[in-house]
Amino acid sequence: MTEEAELPQAPEEARAVFGEFYPAAVRYAELLADAGVTRGLIGPREVPRLWERHLLNCAVLSEVVPEGVTVCDVGSGAGLPGIPLALVRPDLKITLLEPLLRRTNFLQEVVELLGLDHVTVVRGRAEEVLGTLPPVHVVTARAVAPLDRLAGWGVPLLRPYGEMLALKGDTAEEELKNTRSALSKLGVVKTEVLQVGEGVVEPLATVVRVEVGESPGGVRFATKRAKAARVSRTRRRR
């Protein structure tokens, strides 16, 4: 490994955040710095800042995830934020949803190596699993797409009164303002921008939270979901 891609020692904050799962977090960081780079899942320049920018930045999302819920991490990629979230929250049942085979292979290897029994890897796009993947309480995402497009993929996967939590950057407020109309059509009833990770990450992590009412995705997606469920039941009977 080149000097540029050398993985630094974990900061003290990591021990506090990951607790008993700190050794697993270190192993995950090592996998990202090695196989993650060679397989093209992350760039080598990200390795020196893996802890602050990636693992801890994702782990603090746990501050706003309710207890004991089901989670779908859309466009999970190298497992961010899904795997750090799984390491700090064993009470969650998490699905890592990712369309690319090389990424799902990596994710499955990580899940098995770290013994994350509460995590499932599913290969596919959000629009493809609609109606076949059970609706979840929470959808998470990080650096996947602009908010309007992300909501179009993630919101329909929610159960009624669920929420999508998207890790965003400095433009979160502006992005949310520009997508309120589109979000409303998707059945979103409440939105807010949150700052999490005080005392752990600097700058704080920015999370856009969108909550849905009784029709996640709106009427069109409710019809599509019902049709997919009927097809699935018919196939099972066969």
Short mmCIF file of C-alpha atoms in Angstrom, two decimals:
data_model
loop_
_atom_site.label_atom_id
_atom_site.label_comp_id
_atom_site.label_asym_id
_atom_site.label_seq_id
_atom_site.Cartn_x
_atom_site.Cartn_y
_atom_site.Cartn_z
CA MET A 1 0.00 0.00 0.00
CA THR A 2 1.32 3.44 -0.89
CA GLU A 3 2.01 6.05 1.74
CA GLU A 4 -0.91 8.10 0.41
CA ALA A 5 -3.27 5.19 1.08
CA GLU A 6 -2.00 4.33 4.57
CA LEU A 7 -4.80 3.75 7.07
CA PRO A 8 -4.28 5.90 10.19
CA GLN A 9 -4.83 4.61 13.69
CA ALA A 10 -8.41 4.86 14.86
CA PRO A 11 -9.16 8.05 16.86
CA GLU A 12 -10.22 7.78 20.50
CA GLU A 13 -13.76 8.77 19.53
CA ALA A 14 -14.07 5.48 17.64
CA ARG A 15 -13.68 3.46 20.83
CA ALA A 16 -16.48 5.37 22.50
CA VAL A 17 -18.81 5.22 19.49
CA PHE A 18 -18.36 1.55 18.56
CA GLY A 19 -17.92 0.23 22.09
CA GLU A 20 -17.66 -3.56 22.19
CA PHE A 21 -17.76 -3.60 18.40
CA TYR A 22 -14.65 -1.43 18.10
CA PRO A 23 -12.45 -4.40 16.94
CA ALA A 24 -15.01 -5.14 14.20
CA ALA A 25 -14.97 -1.48 13.15
CA VAL A 26 -11.16 -1.58 12.90
CA ARG A 27 -11.39 -4.73 10.76
CA TYR A 28 -13.94 -3.06 8.50
CA ALA A 29 -11.69 -0.01 8.10
CA GLU A 30 -8.82 -2.33 7.16
CA LEU A 31 -10.99 -4.07 4.56
CA LEU A 32 -12.03 -0.74 3.05
CA ALA A 33 -8.40 0.41 2.91
CA ASP A 34 -7.31 -2.81 1.23
CA ALA A 35 -9.94 -4.71 -0.77
CA GLY A 36 -12.17 -1.64 -0.93
CA VAL A 37 -9.48 0.25 -2.82
CA THR A 38 -8.25 -2.59 -5.05
CA ARG A 39 -11.83 -3.39 -6.10
CA GLY A 40 -12.58 0.25 -6.83
CA LEU A 41 -15.17 0.74 -4.10
CA ILE A 42 -13.40 3.74 -2.61
CA GLY A 43 -10.59 5.94 -3.88
CA PRO A 44 -7.10 5.59 -2.35
CA ARG A 45 -7.17 9.25 -1.33
CA GLU A 46 -10.08 8.49 1.00
CA VAL A 47 -8.08 6.01 3.07
CA PRO A 48 -6.27 8.55 5.33
CA ARG A 49 -9.66 10.03 6.30
CA LEU A 50 -11.64 6.81 6.50
CA TRP A 51 -12.39 7.16 10.20
CA GLU A 52 -13.52 10.78 10.43
CA ARG A 53 -15.10 11.25 7.02
CA HIS A 54 -16.64 7.83 6.55
CA LEU A 55 -16.95 5.43 9.51
CA LEU A 56 -17.65 7.92 12.28
CA ASN A 57 -19.62 10.23 10.01
CA CYS A 58 -21.93 7.30 9.24
CA ALA A 59 -22.02 5.80 12.73
CA VAL A 60 -23.42 8.99 14.28
CA LEU A 61 -26.51 8.56 12.11
CA SER A 62 -27.57 6.14 14.85
CA GLU A 63 -28.48 9.16 17.00
CA VAL A 64 -31.66 9.69 14.97
CA VAL A 65 -32.63 6.08 14.14
CA PRO A 66 -35.45 4.73 16.36
CA GLU A 67 -34.87 1.63 18.45
CA GLY A 68 -35.53 -1.86 17.11
CA VAL A 69 -36.68 -0.88 13.61
CA THR A 70 -36.09 -2.29 10.13
CA VAL A 71 -33.71 -0.33 7.89
CA CYS A 72 -32.91 -0.40 4.18
CA ASP A 73 -29.63 1.23 3.15
CA VAL A 74 -30.24 2.25 -0.48
CA GLY A 75 -27.23 2.27 -2.81
CA SER A 76 -25.08 0.89 -0.02
CA GLY A 77 -21.90 0.79 -2.11
CA ALA A 78 -19.04 -0.17 0.19
CA GLY A 79 -21.48 -0.38 3.12
CA LEU A 80 -21.76 3.29 4.05
CA PRO A 81 -23.71 4.14 6.14
CA GLY A 82 -25.24 0.66 6.60
CA ILE A 83 -22.31 -1.24 8.11
CA PRO A 84 -21.15 1.41 10.63
CA LEU A 85 -24.80 1.76 11.64
CA ALA A 86 -25.04 -2.01 12.08
CA LEU A 87 -21.92 -2.04 14.24
CA VAL A 88 -23.29 0.50 16.72
CA ARG A 89 -26.91 -0.68 16.61
CA PRO A 90 -27.32 -4.47 16.89
CA ASP A 91 -31.00 -3.84 17.72
CA LEU A 92 -31.69 -2.93 14.08
CA LYS A 93 -32.53 -5.29 11.23
CA ILE A 94 -30.66 -3.86 8.24
CA THR A 95 -30.83 -4.59 4.51
CA LEU A 96 -27.94 -3.37 2.36
CA LEU A 97 -29.43 -2.74 -1.08
CA GLU A 98 -26.90 -2.41 -3.91
CA PRO A 99 -27.25 -3.11 -7.67
CA LEU A 100 -23.61 -3.82 -8.60
CA LEU A 101 -22.32 -7.39 -8.22
CA ARG A 102 -18.74 -6.49 -7.25
CA ARG A 103 -20.10 -4.35 -4.44
CA THR A 104 -22.61 -6.89 -3.18
CA ASN A 105 -19.86 -9.53 -3.17
CA PHE A 106 -17.73 -7.25 -0.99
CA LEU A 107 -20.66 -6.46 1.29
CA GLN A 108 -21.49 -10.13 1.76
CA GLU A 109 -17.87 -10.91 2.63
CA VAL A 110 -17.80 -8.10 5.20
CA VAL A 111 -21.11 -9.15 6.77
CA GLU A 112 -19.93 -12.74 7.14
CA LEU A 113 -16.46 -11.82 8.36
CA LEU A 114 -17.78 -9.44 11.01
CA GLY A 115 -20.58 -11.79 12.04
CA LEU A 116 -23.35 -9.26 11.41
CA ASP A 117 -26.30 -11.62 11.73
CA HIS A 118 -28.77 -8.74 11.72
CA VAL A 119 -27.64 -7.57 8.28
CA THR A 120 -28.82 -8.90 4.89
CA VAL A 121 -27.30 -8.05 1.50
CA VAL A 122 -29.69 -7.74 -1.45
CA ARG A 123 -28.59 -7.10 -5.01
CA GLY A 124 -30.93 -4.84 -6.93
CA ARG A 125 -32.20 -1.34 -7.52
CA ALA A 126 -34.81 0.22 -5.29
CA GLU A 127 -37.39 0.33 -8.08
CA GLU A 128 -36.78 -3.36 -8.81
CA VAL A 129 -37.37 -4.63 -5.26
CA LEU A 130 -40.52 -2.58 -4.70
CA GLY A 131 -43.24 -5.00 -3.62
CA THR A 132 -40.84 -7.88 -3.04
CA LEU A 133 -38.75 -6.38 -0.25
CA PRO A 134 -40.91 -5.94 2.87
CA PRO A 135 -41.56 -2.24 3.61
CA VAL A 136 -39.19 -0.85 6.24
CA HIS A 137 -39.42 1.71 9.03
CA VAL A 138 -36.32 3.62 7.90
CA VAL A 139 -34.46 4.13 4.61
CA THR A 140 -30.88 5.42 4.81
CA ALA A 141 -28.61 6.74 2.09
CA ARG A 142 -25.35 8.59 1.65
CA ALA A 143 -23.92 10.25 -1.48
CA VAL A 144 -26.30 8.33 -3.73
CA ALA A 145 -28.17 11.02 -5.70
CA PRO A 146 -29.81 14.45 -5.47
CA LEU A 147 -32.60 14.48 -2.90
CA ASP A 148 -35.52 14.46 -5.35
CA ARG A 149 -34.19 11.43 -7.22
CA LEU A 150 -33.15 9.69 -4.00
CA ALA A 151 -36.61 10.19 -2.53
CA GLY A 152 -38.17 8.71 -5.66
CA TRP A 153 -36.18 5.54 -5.03
CA GLY A 154 -36.21 5.36 -1.25
CA VAL A 155 -39.57 6.70 -0.07
CA PRO A 156 -41.67 3.98 -1.79
CA LEU A 157 -39.72 1.35 0.20
CA LEU A 158 -41.05 2.73 3.48
CA ARG A 159 -43.95 1.44 5.47
CA PRO A 160 -46.68 3.95 6.40
CA TYR A 161 -45.36 6.68 8.72
CA GLY A 162 -41.76 5.64 8.09
CA GLU A 163 -38.85 7.99 7.42
CA MET A 164 -35.89 8.42 5.10
CA LEU A 165 -32.60 9.63 6.59
CA ALA A 166 -30.16 10.97 4.02
CA LEU A 167 -26.63 12.05 4.94
CA LYS A 168 -26.03 15.25 2.99
CA GLY A 169 -23.53 18.09 2.77
CA ASP A 170 -23.60 21.86 3.21
CA THR A 171 -26.31 22.35 0.57
CA ALA A 172 -28.88 20.21 2.45
CA GLU A 173 -31.19 23.13 3.31
CA GLU A 174 -31.20 24.45 -0.24
CA GLU A 175 -31.68 20.97 -1.69
CA LEU A 176 -34.62 20.34 0.60
CA LYS A 177 -36.20 23.69 -0.24
CA ASN A 178 -35.99 22.91 -3.97
CA THR A 179 -37.59 19.48 -3.63
CA ARG A 180 -40.52 20.12 -1.27
CA SER A 181 -43.08 19.92 -4.08
CA ALA A 182 -41.68 16.62 -5.38
CA LEU A 183 -41.52 15.23 -1.84
CA SER A 184 -45.15 16.14 -1.20
CA LYS A 185 -46.22 14.16 -4.28
CA LEU A 186 -44.37 11.17 -2.83
CA GLY A 187 -46.48 11.24 0.31
CA VAL A 188 -43.97 13.10 2.50
CA VAL A 189 -45.69 15.00 5.32
CA LYS A 190 -42.74 16.38 7.30
CA THR A 191 -39.13 17.36 6.58
CA GLU A 192 -36.22 18.68 8.62
CA VAL A 193 -32.45 19.07 8.55
CA LEU A 194 -30.57 17.72 11.57
CA GLN A 195 -27.00 17.99 12.81
CA VAL A 196 -25.60 14.89 14.55
CA GLY A 197 -22.28 13.73 15.95
CA GLU A 198 -21.49 16.45 18.49
CA GLY A 199 -18.25 15.58 20.24
CA VAL A 200 -17.48 12.90 17.67
CA VAL A 201 -17.12 14.47 14.21
CA GLU A 202 -16.19 17.97 13.09
CA PRO A 203 -17.95 19.37 11.17
CA LEU A 204 -21.15 17.76 12.40
CA ALA A 205 -22.88 15.30 10.08
CA THR A 206 -25.91 16.74 8.28
CA VAL A 207 -28.98 14.55 7.95
CA VAL A 208 -32.10 15.30 5.92
CA ARG A 209 -35.08 13.54 7.48
CA VAL A 210 -38.29 13.10 5.50
CA GLU A 211 -41.31 11.45 7.10
CA VAL A 212 -44.19 9.93 5.15
CA GLY A 213 -47.87 9.57 5.93
CA GLU A 214 -50.04 6.58 5.19
CA SER A 215 -49.10 6.38 1.48
CA PRO A 216 -45.28 6.16 1.05
CA GLY A 217 -44.43 7.10 -2.51
CA GLY A 218 -47.88 8.46 -3.21
CA VAL A 219 -50.84 6.82 -4.95
CA ARG A 220 -48.90 5.68 -8.02
CA PHE A 221 -46.38 3.72 -5.97
CA ALA A 222 -49.09 2.30 -3.71
CA THR A 223 -50.73 0.78 -6.80
CA LYS A 224 -47.40 -0.51 -8.09
CA ARG A 225 -46.56 -2.00 -4.69
CA ALA A 226 -49.92 -3.78 -4.46
CA LYS A 227 -49.54 -5.22 -7.97
CA ALA A 228 -46.01 -6.49 -7.22
CA ALA A 229 -47.25 -8.09 -4.00
CA ARG A 230 -50.04 -9.90 -5.86
CA VAL A 231 -47.58 -11.22 -8.44
CA SER A 232 -45.26 -12.39 -5.66
CA ARG A 233 -48.09 -14.25 -3.89
CA THR A 234 -49.12 -15.92 -7.17
CA ARG A 235 -45.57 -17.14 -7.78
CA ARG A 236 -45.31 -18.53 -4.24
CA ARG A 237 -48.54 -20.52 -4.70
CA ARG A 238 -47.07 -22.11 -7.82
#
